[in-house]
Short mmCIF file of C-alpha atoms and ligand atoms in Angstrom, two decimals:
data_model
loop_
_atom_site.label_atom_id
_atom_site.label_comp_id
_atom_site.label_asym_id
_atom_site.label_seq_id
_atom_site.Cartn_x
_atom_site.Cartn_y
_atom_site.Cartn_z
CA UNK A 1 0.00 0.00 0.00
CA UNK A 2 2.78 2.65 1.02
CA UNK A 3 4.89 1.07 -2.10
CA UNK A 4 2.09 2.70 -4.37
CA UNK A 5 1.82 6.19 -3.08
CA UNK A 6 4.83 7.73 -4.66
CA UNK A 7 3.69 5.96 -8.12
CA UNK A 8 0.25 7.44 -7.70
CA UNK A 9 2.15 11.26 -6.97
CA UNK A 10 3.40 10.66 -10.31
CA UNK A 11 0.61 9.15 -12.29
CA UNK A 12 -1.26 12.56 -10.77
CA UNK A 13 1.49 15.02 -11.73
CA UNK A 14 1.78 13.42 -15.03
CA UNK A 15 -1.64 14.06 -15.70
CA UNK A 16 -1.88 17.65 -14.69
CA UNK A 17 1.12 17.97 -16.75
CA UNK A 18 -0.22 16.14 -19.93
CA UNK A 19 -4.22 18.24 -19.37
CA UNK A 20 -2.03 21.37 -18.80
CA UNK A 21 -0.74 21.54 -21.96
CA UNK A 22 -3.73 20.95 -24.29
CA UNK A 23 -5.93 23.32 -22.09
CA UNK A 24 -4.19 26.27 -21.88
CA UNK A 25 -6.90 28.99 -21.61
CA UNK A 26 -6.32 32.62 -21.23
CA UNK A 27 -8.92 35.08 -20.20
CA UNK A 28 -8.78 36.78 -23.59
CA UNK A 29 -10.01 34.31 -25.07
CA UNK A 30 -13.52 35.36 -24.01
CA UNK A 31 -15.76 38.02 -25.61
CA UNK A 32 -16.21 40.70 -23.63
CA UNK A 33 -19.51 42.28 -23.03
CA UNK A 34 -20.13 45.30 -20.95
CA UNK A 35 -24.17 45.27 -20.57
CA UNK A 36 -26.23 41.90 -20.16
CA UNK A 37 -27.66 40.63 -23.09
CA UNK A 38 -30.99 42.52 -24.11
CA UNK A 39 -33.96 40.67 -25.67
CA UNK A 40 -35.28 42.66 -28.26
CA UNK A 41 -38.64 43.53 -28.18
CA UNK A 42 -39.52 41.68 -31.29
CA UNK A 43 -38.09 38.15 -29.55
CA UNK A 44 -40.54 39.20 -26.66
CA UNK A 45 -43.03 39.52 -28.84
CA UNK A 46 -42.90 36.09 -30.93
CA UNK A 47 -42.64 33.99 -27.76
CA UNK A 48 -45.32 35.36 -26.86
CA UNK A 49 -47.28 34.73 -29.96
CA UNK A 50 -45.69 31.41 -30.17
CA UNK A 51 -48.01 30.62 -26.88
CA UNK A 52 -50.90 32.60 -28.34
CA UNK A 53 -50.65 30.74 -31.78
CA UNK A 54 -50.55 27.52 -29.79
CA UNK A 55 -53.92 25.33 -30.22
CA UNK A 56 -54.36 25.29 -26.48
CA UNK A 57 -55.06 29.06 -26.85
CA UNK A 58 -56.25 29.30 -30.05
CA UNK A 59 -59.04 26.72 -30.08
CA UNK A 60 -61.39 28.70 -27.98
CA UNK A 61 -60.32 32.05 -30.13
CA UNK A 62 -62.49 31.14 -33.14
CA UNK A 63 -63.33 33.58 -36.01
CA UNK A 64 -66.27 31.71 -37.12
CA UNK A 65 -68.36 31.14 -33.98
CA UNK A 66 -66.90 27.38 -33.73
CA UNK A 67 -64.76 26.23 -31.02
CA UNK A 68 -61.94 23.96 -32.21
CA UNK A 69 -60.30 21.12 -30.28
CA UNK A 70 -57.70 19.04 -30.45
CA UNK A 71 -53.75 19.54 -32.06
CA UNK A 72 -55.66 19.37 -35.35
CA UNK A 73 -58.13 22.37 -34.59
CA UNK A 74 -61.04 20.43 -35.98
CA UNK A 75 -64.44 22.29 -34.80
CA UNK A 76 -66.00 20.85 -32.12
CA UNK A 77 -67.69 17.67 -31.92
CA UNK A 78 -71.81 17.88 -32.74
CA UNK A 79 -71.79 21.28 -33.81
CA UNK A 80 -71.57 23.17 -30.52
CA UNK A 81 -71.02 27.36 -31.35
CA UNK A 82 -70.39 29.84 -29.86
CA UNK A 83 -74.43 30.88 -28.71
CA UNK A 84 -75.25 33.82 -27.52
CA UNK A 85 -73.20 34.74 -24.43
CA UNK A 86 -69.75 32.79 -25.77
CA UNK A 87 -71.18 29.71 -23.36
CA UNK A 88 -73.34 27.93 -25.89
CA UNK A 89 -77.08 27.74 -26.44
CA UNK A 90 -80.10 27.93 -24.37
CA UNK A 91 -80.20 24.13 -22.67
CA UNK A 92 -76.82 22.40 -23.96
CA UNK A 93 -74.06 24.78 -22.97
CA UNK A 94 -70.42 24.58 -23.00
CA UNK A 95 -71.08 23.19 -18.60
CA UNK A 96 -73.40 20.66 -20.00
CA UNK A 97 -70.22 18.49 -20.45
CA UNK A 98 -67.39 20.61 -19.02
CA UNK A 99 -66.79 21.19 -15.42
CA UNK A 100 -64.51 24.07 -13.11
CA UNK A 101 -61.61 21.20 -13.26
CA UNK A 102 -60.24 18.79 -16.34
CA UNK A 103 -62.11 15.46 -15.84
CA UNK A 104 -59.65 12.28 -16.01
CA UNK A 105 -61.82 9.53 -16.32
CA UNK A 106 -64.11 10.76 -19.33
CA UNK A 107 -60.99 13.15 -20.85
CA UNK A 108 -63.34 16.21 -20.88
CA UNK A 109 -61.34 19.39 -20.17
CA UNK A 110 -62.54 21.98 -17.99
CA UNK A 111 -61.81 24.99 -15.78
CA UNK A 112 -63.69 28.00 -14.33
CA UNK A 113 -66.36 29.43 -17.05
CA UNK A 114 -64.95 27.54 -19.44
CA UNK A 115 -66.28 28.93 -22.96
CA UNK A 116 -65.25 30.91 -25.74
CA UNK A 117 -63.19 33.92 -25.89
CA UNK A 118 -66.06 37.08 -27.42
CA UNK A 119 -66.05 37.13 -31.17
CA UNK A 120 -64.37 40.52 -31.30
CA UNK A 121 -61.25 38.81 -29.88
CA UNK A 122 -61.63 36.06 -32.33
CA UNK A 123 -57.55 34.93 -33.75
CA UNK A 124 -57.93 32.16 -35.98
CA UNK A 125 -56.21 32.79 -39.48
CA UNK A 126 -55.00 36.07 -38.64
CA UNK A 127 -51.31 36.83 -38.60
CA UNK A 128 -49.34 37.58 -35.38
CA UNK A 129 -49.71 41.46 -35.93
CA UNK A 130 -53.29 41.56 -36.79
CA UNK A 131 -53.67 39.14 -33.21
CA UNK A 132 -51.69 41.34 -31.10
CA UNK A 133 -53.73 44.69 -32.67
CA UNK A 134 -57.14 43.12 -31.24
CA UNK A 135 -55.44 42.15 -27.97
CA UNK A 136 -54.17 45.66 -27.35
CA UNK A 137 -57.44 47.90 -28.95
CA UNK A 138 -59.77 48.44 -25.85
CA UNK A 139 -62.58 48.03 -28.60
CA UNK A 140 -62.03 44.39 -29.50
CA UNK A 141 -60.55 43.32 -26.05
CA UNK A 142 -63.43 44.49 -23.37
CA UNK A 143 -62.36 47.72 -22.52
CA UNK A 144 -58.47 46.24 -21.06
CA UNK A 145 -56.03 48.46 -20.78
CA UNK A 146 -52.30 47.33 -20.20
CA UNK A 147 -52.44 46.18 -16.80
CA UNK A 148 -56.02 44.44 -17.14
CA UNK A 149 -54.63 42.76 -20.15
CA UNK A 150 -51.36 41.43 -17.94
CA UNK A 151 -53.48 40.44 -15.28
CA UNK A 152 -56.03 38.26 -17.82
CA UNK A 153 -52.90 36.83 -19.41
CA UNK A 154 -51.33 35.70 -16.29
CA UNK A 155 -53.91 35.25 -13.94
CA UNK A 156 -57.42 33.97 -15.96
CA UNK A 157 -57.95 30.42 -14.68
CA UNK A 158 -59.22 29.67 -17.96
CA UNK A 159 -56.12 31.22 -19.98
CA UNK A 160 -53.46 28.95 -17.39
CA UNK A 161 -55.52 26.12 -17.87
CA UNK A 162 -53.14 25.57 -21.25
CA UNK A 163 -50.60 24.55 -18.58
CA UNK A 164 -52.94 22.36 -16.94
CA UNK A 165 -54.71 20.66 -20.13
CA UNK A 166 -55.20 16.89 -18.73
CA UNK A 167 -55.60 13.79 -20.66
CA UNK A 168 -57.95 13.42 -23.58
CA UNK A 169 -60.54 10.63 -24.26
CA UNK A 170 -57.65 8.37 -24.76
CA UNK A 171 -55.83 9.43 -21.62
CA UNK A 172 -53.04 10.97 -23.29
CA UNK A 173 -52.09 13.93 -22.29
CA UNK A 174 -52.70 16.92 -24.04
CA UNK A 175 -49.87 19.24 -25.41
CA UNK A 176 -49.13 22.13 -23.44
CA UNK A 177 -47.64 25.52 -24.95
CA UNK A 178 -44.07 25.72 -26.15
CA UNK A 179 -43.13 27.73 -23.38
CA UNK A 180 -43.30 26.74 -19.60
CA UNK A 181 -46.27 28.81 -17.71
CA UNK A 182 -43.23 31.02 -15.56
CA UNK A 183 -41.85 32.02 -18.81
CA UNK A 184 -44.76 32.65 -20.48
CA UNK A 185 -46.09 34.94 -17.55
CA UNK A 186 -42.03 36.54 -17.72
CA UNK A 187 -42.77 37.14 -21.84
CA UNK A 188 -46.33 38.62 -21.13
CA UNK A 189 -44.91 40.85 -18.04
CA UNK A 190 -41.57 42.05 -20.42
CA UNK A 191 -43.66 42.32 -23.58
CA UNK A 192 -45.72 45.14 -21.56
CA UNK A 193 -42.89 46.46 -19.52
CA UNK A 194 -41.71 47.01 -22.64
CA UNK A 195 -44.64 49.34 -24.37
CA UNK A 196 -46.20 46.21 -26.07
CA UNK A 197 -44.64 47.48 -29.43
CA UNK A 198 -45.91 45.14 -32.15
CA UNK A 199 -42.98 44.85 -34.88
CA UNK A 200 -43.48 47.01 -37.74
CA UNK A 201 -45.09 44.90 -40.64
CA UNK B 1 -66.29 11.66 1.47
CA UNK B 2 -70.09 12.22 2.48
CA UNK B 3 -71.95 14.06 -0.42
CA UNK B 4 -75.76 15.50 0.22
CA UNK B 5 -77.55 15.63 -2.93
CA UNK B 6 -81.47 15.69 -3.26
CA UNK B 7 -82.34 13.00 -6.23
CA UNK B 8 -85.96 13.21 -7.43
CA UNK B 9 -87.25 14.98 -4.78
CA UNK B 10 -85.49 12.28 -2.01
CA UNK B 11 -82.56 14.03 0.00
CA UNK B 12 -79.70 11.63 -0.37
CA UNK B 13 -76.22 11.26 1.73
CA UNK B 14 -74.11 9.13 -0.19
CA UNK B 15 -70.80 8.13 0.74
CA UNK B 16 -67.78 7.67 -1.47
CA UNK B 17 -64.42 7.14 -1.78
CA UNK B 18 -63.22 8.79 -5.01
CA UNK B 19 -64.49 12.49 -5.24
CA UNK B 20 -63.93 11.97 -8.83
CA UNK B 21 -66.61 9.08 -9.12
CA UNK B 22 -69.01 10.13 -12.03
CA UNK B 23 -72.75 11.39 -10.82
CA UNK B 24 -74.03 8.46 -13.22
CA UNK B 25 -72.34 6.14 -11.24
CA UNK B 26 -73.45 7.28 -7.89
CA UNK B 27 -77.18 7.72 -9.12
CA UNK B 28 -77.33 4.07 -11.07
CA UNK B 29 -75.19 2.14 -8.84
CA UNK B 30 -75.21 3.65 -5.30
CA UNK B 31 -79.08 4.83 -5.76
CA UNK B 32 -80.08 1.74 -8.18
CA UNK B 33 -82.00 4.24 -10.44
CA UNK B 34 -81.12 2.99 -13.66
CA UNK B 35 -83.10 5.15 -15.77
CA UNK B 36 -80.39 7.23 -16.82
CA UNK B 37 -78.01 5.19 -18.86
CA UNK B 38 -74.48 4.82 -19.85
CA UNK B 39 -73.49 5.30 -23.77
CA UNK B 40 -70.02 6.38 -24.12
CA UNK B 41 -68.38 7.99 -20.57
CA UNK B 42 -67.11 10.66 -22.63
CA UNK B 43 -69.52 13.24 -23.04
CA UNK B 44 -70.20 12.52 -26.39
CA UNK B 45 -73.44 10.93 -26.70
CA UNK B 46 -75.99 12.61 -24.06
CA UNK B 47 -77.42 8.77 -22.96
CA UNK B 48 -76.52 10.09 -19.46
CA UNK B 49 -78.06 13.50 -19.53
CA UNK B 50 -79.89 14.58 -16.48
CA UNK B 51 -80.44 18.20 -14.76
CA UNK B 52 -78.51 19.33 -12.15
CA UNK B 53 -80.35 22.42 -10.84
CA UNK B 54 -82.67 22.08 -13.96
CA UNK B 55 -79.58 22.44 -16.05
CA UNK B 56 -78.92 19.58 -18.91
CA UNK B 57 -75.70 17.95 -17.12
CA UNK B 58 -73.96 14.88 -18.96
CA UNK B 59 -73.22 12.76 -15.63
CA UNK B 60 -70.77 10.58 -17.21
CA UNK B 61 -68.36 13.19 -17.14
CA UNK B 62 -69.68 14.73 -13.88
CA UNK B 63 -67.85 13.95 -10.61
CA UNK B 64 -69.85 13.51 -7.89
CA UNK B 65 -67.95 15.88 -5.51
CA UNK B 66 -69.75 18.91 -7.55
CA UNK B 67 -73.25 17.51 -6.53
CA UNK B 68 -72.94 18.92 -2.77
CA UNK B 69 -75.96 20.32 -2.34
CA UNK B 70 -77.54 20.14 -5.59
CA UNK B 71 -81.12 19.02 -7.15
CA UNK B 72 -80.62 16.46 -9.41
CA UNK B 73 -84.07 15.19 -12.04
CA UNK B 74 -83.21 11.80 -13.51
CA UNK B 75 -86.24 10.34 -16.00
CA UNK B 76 -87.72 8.12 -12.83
CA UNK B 77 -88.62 12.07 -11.61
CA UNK B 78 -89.32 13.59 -14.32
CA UNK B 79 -93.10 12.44 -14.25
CA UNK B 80 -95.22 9.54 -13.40
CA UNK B 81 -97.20 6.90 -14.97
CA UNK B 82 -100.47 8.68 -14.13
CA UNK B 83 -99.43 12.39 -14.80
CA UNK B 84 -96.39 11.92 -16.86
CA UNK B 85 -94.38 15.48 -17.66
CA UNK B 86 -95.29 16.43 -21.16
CA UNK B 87 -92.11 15.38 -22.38
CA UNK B 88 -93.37 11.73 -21.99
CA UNK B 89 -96.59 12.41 -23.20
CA UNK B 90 -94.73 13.82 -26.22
CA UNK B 91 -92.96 10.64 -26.45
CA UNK B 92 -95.66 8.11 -26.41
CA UNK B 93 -97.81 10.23 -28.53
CA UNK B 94 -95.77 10.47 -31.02
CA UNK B 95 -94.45 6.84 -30.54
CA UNK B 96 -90.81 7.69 -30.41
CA UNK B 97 -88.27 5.01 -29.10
CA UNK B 98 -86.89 2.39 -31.39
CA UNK B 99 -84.34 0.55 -29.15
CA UNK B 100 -85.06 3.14 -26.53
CA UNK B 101 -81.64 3.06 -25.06
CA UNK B 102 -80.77 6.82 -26.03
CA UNK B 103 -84.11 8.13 -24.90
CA UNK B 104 -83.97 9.03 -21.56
CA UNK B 105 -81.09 11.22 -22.36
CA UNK B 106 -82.88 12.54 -25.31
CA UNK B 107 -85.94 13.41 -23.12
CA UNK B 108 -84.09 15.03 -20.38
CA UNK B 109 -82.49 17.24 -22.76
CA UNK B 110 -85.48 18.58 -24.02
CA UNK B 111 -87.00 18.91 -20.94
CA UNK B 112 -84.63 21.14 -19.99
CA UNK B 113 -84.78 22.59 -23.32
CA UNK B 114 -88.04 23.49 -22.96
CA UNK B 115 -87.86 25.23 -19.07
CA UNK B 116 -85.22 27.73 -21.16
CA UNK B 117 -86.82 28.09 -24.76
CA UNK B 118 -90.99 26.70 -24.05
CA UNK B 119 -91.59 26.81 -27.83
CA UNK B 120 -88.45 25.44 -29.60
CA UNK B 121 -88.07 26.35 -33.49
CA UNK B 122 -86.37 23.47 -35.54
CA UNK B 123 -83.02 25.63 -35.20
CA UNK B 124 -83.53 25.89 -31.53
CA UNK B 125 -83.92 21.94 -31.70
CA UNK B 126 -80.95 21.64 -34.06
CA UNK B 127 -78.75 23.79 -31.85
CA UNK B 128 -79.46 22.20 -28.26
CA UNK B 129 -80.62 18.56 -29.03
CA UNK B 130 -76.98 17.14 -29.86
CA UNK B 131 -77.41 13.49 -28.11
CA UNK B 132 -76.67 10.54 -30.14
CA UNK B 133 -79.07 8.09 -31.37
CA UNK B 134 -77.82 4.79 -32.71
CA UNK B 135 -81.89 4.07 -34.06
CA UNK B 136 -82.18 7.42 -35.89
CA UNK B 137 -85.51 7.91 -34.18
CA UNK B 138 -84.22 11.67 -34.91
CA UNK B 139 -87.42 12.24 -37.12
CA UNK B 140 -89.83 11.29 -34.63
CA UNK B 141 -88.31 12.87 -31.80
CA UNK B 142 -88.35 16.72 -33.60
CA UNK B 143 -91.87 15.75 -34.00
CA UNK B 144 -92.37 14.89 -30.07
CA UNK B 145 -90.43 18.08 -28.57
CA UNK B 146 -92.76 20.18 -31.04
CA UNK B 147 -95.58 18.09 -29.09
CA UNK B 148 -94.43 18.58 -25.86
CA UNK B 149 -93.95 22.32 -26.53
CA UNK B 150 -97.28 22.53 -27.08
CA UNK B 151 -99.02 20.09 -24.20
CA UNK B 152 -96.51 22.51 -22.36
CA UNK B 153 -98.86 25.79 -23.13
CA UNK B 154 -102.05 24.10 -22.65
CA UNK B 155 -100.79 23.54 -18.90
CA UNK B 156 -102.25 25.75 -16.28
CA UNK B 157 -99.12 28.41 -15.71
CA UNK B 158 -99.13 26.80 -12.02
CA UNK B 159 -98.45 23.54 -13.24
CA UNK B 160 -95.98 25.28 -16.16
CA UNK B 161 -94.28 26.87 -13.52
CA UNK B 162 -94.07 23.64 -11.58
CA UNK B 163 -92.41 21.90 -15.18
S1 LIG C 301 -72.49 8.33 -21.49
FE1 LIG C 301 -72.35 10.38 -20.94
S2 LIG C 301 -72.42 11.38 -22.82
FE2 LIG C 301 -72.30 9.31 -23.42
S1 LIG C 302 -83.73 4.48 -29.92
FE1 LIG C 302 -82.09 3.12 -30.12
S2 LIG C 302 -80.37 4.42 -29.82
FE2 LIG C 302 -81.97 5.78 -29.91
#
């Protein structure tokens, strides 16, 4: 045992030695950068229309009266609409089936007033501008000014339930947004910190 | 848990394990009212419809722990053999069922269709009578929820009121 220690002094030393020379790293080797890295505006803005885009959201943001389910967007099952309150019609609305909470034995999402978004805020087959100019004109988005509009995005039980999707009729799970829910709520907060500045067409 | 629900006009304490246990479960298993029946357990076909609150509610897809306190109508309330609700009278009028299977859900549909919208137009009917029926008694059954509409207004508005 005490024969090996001065071999093992060597084997170490020999090592450093051998690492040492293929490794050698100076500091200017680095870029330098005096300021953090800044996000531009328009990278802001496309995450966040990469979550807006995103089925989960878009589905219930019809332009023809017809919500839309599933990764495919095909309109909803037995002709259910929109009615007239965004909730369905008279006797079968949208709670008929769908409950305050995603059901996991029958696959049927739900959350609090689960329905459709009004038809003035309607998304489907615009482009990312035209979305973002309804989301930010108080007469297509009820009235919201910046800090309603935050709060909605970050807050609605109904807009986080995209983070919270459950399983469909299959049990699979549904696809969530392709950002997590904290970054999401960090693009929505910077986006408005930020003047919401939609990028010039 | 211990749920409290009122089922056809009998206050009911039911106890159950799984919050998440589907009203039709509780109110054909636990209650033995089989009435209201299972098509699908996915919301999709309506076989299971009853009112919750005199709301259409698919109970498949319905877990029992939101029934606290509520007023649930399954077809065994809806009416009797001697004074059956309109709805019923509709039905055998009009000589609806095939394998019948689908029709309690059907029926319970429109009679809550009718408590919102008393004389349905064909686009009313279209738009809120969305069950599934494997017979395609579809034909007769527009025929019977015109009917019932209009046994409906020849009610005294007492007994309407009562509907
Ligand atoms: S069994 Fe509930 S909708 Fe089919
Ligand atoms: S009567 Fe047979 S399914 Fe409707």
């Amino acid at each position: 045992m005490k024969k090996s220690l001065p071999l093992l002094f060597l084997l170490v030393l020999l090592t450093g030695m051998l690492f040492g020379l293929n490794t050698s790293v100076h500091v200017s080797n680095y870029k330098t950068i005096d300021k953090p890295v800044e996000v531009s505006n328009e990278t802001t803005f496309h995450q966040l229309m990469d979550v807006l885009t995103h089925p989960r959201c878009m589905n219930c943001h019809p332009t023809d009266n017809l919500p839309k389910q599933g990764m495919e967007r095909q309109p909803h099952h037995f002709d259910m609409a929109r009615g007239a309150d965004d909730h369905g019609f008279e006797a079968t609305q949208c709670h008929t089936c769908h409950q305050k909470e995603n059901n996991p034995y029958s696959g049927v999402p739900g959350a609090p007033h689960w329905g459709l978004a009004p038809a003035s805020m309607g998304w489907q087959g615009l482009t990312r501008i035209e979305i973002a100019e309804r989301l930010l004109n108080t007469e297509t988005n009820g009235g919201k000014n910046h800090e309603a509009l935050v709060e909605h995005l970050t807050k609605d039980a109904l807009v986080l339930w995209a983070w919270n999707p459950g399983v469909d009729a299959n049990g699979v799970e549904r696809e969530k947004p392709p950002l997590s829910k904290e970054e999401y709520i960090a693009v929505v907060e910077k986006w408005f910190a930020d003047g919401a500045v939609i990028p010039t067409k | 848990m211990k749920i409290q629900l009122i089922v056809n006009g009998t206050p009911q304490l039911v106890q159950i394990e799984d919050e998440m246990t589907p009203l039709l479960w509780v109110i054909r298993d636990v209650l033995d009212q089989k009435g209201t029946k299972f098509g699908c357990g996915k919301a999709a076909c309506g076989a299971c419809t009853l009112l919750v609150d005199d709301q259409a509610v698919r109970s498949c897809s319905y877990p029992i722990k939101f029934a606290e306190g509520k007023t649930i109508t399954t077809i065994e309330g809806l009416g009797t053999k001697e004074n059956p609700h309109p709805v019923q009278q509709a039905w055998i009028e009009e000589v609806v069922p095939q394998c019948g299977y689908c029709q309690p859900g059907f029926m319970m549909a429109t009679a809550a269709l009718l408590k919102k919208v008393p004389k349905p137009t064909d686009e009313d009917i279209d738009n809120n009578i969305i069950n599934v029926c494997r017979c395609g008694t579809y034909y007769r059954m527009r025929k019977a929820i015109h009917r019932a509409a209009a046994l409906n207004s020849e009610l005294p508005i007492t007994e309407q009121e009562k509907e």
